[in-house]
CSV table of C-alpha atoms and ligand atoms in Angstrom, one decimal:
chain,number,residue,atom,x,y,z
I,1,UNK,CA,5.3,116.5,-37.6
I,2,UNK,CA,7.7,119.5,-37.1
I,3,UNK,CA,10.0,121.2,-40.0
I,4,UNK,CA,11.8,121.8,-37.1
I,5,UNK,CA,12.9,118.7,-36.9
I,6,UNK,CA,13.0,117.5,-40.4
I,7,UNK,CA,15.9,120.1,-40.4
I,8,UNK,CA,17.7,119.5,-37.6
I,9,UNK,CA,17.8,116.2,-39.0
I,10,UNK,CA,19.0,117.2,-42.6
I,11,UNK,CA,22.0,119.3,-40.6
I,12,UNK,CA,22.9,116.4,-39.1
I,13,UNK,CA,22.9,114.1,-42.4
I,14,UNK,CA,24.0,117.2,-44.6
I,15,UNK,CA,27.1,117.1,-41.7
I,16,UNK,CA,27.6,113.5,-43.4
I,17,UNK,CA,27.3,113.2,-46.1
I,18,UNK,CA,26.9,116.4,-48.2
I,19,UNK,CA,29.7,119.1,-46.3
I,20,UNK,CA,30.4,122.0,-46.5
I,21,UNK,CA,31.4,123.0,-49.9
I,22,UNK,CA,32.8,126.3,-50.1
I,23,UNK,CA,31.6,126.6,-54.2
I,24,UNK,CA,28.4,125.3,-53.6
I,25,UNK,CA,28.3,127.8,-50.3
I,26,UNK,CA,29.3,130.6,-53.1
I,27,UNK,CA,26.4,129.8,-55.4
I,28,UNK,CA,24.0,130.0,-52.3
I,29,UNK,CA,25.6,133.5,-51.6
I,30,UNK,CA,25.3,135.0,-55.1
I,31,UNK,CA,21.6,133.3,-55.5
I,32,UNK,CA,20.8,135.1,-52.5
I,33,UNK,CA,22.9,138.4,-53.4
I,34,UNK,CA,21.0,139.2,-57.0
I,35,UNK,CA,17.4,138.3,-55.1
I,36,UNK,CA,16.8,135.2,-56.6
I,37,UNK,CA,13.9,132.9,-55.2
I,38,UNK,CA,15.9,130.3,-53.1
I,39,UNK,CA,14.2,127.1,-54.3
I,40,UNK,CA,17.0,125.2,-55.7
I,41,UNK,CA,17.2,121.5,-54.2
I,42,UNK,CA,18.6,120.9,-50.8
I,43,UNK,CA,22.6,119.9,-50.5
I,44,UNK,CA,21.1,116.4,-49.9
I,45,UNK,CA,19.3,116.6,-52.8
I,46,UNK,CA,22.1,117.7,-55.3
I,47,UNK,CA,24.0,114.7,-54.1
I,48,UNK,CA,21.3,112.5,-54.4
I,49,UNK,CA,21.2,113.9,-58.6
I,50,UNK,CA,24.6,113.3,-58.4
I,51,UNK,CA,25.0,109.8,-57.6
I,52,UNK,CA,22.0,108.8,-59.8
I,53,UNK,CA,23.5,110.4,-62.8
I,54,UNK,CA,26.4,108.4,-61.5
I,55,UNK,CA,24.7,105.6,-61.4
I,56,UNK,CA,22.9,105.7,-64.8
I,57,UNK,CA,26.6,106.6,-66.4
I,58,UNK,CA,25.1,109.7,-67.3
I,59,UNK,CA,27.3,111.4,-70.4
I,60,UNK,CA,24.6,113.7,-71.7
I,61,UNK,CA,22.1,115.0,-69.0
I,62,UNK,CA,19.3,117.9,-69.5
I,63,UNK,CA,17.9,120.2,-67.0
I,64,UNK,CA,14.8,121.9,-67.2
I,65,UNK,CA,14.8,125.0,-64.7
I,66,UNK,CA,18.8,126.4,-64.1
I,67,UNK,CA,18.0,129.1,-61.4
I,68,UNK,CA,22.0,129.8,-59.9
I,69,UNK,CA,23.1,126.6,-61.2
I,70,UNK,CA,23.0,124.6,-58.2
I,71,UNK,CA,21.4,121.7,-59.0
I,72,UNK,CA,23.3,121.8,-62.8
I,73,UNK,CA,26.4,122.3,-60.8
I,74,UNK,CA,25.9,118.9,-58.7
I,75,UNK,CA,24.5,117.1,-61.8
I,76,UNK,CA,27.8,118.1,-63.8
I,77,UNK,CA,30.0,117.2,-61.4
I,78,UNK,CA,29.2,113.9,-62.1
I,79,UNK,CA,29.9,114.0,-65.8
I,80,UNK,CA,32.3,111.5,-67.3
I,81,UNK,CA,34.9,113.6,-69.3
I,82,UNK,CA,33.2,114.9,-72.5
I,83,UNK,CA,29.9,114.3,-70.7
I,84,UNK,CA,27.8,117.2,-71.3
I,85,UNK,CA,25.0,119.2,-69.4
I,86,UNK,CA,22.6,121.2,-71.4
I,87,UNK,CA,20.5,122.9,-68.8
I,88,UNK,CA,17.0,125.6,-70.4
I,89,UNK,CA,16.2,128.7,-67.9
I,90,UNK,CA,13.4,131.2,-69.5
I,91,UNK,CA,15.0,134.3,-67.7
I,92,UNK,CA,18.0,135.8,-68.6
I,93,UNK,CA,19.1,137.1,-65.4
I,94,UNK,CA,18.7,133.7,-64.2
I,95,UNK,CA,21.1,132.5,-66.6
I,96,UNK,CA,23.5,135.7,-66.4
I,97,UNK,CA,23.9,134.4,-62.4
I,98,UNK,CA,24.0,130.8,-63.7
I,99,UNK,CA,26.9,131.4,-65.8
I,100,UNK,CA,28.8,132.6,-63.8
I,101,UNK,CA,28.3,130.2,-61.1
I,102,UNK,CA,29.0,127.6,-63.5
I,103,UNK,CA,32.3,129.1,-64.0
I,104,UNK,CA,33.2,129.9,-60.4
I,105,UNK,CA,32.7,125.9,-60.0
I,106,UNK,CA,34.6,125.1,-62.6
I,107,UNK,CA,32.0,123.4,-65.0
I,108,UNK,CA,31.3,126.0,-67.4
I,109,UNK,CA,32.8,124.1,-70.1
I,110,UNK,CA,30.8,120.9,-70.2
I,111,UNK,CA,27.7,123.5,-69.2
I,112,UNK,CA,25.5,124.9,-71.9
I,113,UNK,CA,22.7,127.3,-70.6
I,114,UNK,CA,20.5,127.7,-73.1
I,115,UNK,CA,17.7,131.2,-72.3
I,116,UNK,CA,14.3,130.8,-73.2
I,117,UNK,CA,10.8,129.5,-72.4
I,118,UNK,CA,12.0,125.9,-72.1
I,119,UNK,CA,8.8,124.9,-74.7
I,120,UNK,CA,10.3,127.2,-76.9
I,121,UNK,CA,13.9,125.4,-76.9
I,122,UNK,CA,13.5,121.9,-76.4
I,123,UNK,CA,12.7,121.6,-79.8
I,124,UNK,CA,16.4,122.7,-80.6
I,125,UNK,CA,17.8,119.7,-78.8
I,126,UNK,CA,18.5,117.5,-81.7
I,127,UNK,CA,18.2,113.7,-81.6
I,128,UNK,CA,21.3,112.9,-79.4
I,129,UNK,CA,19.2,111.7,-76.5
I,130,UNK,CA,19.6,112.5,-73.0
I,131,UNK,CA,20.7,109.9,-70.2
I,132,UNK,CA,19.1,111.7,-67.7
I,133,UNK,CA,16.4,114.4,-67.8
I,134,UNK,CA,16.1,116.3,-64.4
I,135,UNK,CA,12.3,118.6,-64.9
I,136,UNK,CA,12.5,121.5,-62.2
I,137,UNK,CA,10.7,124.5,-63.9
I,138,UNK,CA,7.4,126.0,-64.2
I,139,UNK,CA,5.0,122.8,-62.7
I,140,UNK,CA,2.1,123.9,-65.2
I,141,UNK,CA,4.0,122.2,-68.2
I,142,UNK,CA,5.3,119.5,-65.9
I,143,UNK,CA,3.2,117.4,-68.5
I,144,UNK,CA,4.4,118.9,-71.8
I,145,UNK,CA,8.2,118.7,-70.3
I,146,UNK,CA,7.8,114.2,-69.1
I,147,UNK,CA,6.5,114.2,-72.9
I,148,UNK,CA,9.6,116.0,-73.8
I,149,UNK,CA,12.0,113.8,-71.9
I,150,UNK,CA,10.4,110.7,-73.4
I,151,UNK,CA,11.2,112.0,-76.4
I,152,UNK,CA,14.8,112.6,-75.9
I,153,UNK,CA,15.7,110.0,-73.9
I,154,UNK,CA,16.6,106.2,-75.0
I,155,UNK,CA,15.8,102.9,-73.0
I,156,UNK,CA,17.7,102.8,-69.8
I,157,UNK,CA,17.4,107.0,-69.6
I,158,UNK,CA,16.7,108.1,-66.1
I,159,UNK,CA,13.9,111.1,-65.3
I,160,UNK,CA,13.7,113.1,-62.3
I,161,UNK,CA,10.7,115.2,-61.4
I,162,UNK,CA,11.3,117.9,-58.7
I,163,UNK,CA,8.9,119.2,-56.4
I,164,UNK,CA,5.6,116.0,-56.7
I,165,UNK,CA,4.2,116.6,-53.8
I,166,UNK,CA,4.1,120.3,-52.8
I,167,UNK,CA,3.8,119.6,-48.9
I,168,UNK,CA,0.6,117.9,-49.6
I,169,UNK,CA,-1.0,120.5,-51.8
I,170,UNK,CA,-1.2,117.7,-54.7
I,171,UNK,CA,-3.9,116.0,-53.2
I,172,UNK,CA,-6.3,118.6,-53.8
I,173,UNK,CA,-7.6,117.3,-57.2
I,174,UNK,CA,-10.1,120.3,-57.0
I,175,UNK,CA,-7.6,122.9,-56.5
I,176,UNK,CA,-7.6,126.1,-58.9
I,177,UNK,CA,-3.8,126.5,-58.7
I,178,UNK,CA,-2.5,125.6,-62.0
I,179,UNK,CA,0.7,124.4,-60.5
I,180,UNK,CA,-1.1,121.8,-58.6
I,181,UNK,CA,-2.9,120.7,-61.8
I,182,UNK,CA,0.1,120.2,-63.6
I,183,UNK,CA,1.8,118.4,-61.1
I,184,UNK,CA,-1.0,116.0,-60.6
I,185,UNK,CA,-1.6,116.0,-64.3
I,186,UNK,CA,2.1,115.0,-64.7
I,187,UNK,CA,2.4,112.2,-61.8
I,188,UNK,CA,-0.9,110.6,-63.4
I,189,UNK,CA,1.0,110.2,-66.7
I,190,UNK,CA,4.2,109.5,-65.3
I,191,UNK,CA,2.5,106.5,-63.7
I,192,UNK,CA,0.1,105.4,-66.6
I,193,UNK,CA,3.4,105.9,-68.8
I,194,UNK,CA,3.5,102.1,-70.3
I,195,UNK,CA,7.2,103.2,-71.8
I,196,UNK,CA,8.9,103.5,-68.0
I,197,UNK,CA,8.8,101.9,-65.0
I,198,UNK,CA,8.6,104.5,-62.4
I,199,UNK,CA,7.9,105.7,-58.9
I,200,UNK,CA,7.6,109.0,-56.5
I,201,UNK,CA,8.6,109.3,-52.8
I,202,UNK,CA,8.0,111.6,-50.2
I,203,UNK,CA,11.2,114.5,-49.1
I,204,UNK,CA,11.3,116.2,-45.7
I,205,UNK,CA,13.7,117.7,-44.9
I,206,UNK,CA,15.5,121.6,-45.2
I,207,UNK,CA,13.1,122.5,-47.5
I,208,UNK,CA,9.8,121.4,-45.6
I,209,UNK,CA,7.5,118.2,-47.3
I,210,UNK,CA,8.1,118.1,-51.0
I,211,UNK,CA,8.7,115.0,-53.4
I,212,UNK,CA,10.4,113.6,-56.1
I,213,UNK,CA,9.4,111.1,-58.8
I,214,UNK,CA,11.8,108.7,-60.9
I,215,UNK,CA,11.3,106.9,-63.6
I,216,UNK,CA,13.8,104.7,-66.0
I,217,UNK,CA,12.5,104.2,-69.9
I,218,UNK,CA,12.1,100.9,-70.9
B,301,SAH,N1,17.0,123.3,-60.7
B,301,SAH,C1,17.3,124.5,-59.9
B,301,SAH,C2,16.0,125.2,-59.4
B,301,SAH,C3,15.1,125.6,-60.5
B,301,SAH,S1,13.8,126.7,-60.0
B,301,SAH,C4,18.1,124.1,-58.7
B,301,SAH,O1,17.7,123.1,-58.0
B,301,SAH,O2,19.1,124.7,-58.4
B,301,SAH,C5,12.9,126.9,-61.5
B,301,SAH,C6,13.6,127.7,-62.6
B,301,SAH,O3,12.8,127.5,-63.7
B,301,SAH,C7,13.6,129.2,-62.3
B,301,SAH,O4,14.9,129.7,-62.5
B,301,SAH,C8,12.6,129.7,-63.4
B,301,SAH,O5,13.0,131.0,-63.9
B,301,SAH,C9,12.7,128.7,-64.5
B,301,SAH,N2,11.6,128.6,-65.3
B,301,SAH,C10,10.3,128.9,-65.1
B,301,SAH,N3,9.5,128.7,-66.1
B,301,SAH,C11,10.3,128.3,-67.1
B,301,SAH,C12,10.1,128.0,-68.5
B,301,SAH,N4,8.9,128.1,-69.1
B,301,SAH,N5,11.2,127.6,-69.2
B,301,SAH,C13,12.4,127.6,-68.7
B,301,SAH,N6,12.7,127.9,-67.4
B,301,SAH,C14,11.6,128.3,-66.6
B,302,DHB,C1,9.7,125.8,-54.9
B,302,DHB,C2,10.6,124.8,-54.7
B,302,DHB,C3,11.2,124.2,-55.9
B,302,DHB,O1,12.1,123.2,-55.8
B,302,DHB,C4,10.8,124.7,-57.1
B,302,DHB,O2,11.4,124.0,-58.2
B,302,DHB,C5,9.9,125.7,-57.3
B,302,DHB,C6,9.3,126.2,-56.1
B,302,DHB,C7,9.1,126.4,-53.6
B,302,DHB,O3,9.5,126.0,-52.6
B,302,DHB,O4,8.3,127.3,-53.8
B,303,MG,MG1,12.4,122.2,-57.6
């Protein structure tokens, strides 16, 4: 297998059917500019968030882990009118970027970035649930964050779990990396999870051999 090829391949579908997008091009640009890690999800990716937040009919969608924005701008672009995102990044330079990315898109006003260790502010949510809950932060409370979106979420709620797979590094079930363990810790839940129905899938692509999981509550 060659990540060569997995992104020549991702040009060519990217070509298709995510173009060129001169805001989302601008985000990239000022992620890259203030030295941010460049880990946000591949154009492919963001459009796939898109249409299954689409799909689900999402009006009130949370993120956990904003980086630039990218992902929250995708995911709020598919917002209904009134819909709102409410997307939790623990650094405030993060969110400083965010922000303004968020404005430069044109979504700043159905955006709320809120700063802070994302344990810290989840319980400040309310009881409005969530129709989709996207979880892209720190991987060691991947766990403590599915419990949180179960929480907040009603029956027909989607979840999205970035990052499952870790180009293979989750099947070490002996590995000292605490990422790993929370991943692993978090796909063995998600699956034994009686209160959704739920699978994971393999990503190549731009970004190397990664994964997502999905689940919709019950
Ligand atoms: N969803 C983004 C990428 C997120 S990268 C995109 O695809 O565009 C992960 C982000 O989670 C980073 O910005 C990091 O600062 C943030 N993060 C890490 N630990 C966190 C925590 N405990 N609470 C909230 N955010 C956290
Ligand atoms: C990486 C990628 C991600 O999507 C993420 O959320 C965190 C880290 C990475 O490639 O290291
Ligand atoms: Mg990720």
């Amino acid at each position: 297998m060659s990540e060569a090829l997995f992104t020549e391949v991702d040009a060519y579908l990217e070509e298709l059917f995510a173009p060129d997008d001169a805001v989302l091009d601008g985000v990239l640009a000022a992620t890259r500019e203030a030295g941010m890690p460049e880990i946000q999800v591949s154009p492919l990716q963001g459009r796939l968030l898109y249409l299954l937040a689409k799909m689900c009919g999402a009006r009130r969608i949370l993120e956990i882990g904003t980086l630039a924005g990218y992902s929250a701008i995708w995911l709020a672009r598919a917002l209904p009118e009134n819909g709102r995102l409410i997307t939790l990044e623990a650094l405030s330079k993060h969110a400083e970027v965010a922000q303004r990315n968020m404005e430069a898109a044109g979504v700043a006003d159905c955006v709320t970035i809120l700063v802070g260790r994302a344990l810290e502010t989840l319980p400040s949510l309310g009881a409005e649930p969530f129709d989709l809950v996207f979880i892209d932060a720190d991987k060691e409370n991947y766990p403590a964050y599915l419990n949180w979106a179960l929480r907040l979420t009603r029956s027909g709620s989607v979840i999205v779990i970035d990052n499952i797979v870790r180009h293979g590094e989750v099947l070490d079930a002996a590995s000292a990396d605490a990422v790993i363990q929370g991943t692993r810790a978090c796909n063995a839940a998600l699956a034994a999870e009686t209160r959704v129905e739920s699978t994971a899938v393999q990503v190549v692509g731009v970004k190397g051999h990664d994964g997502l999981a999905i689940a919709r509550v019950r």
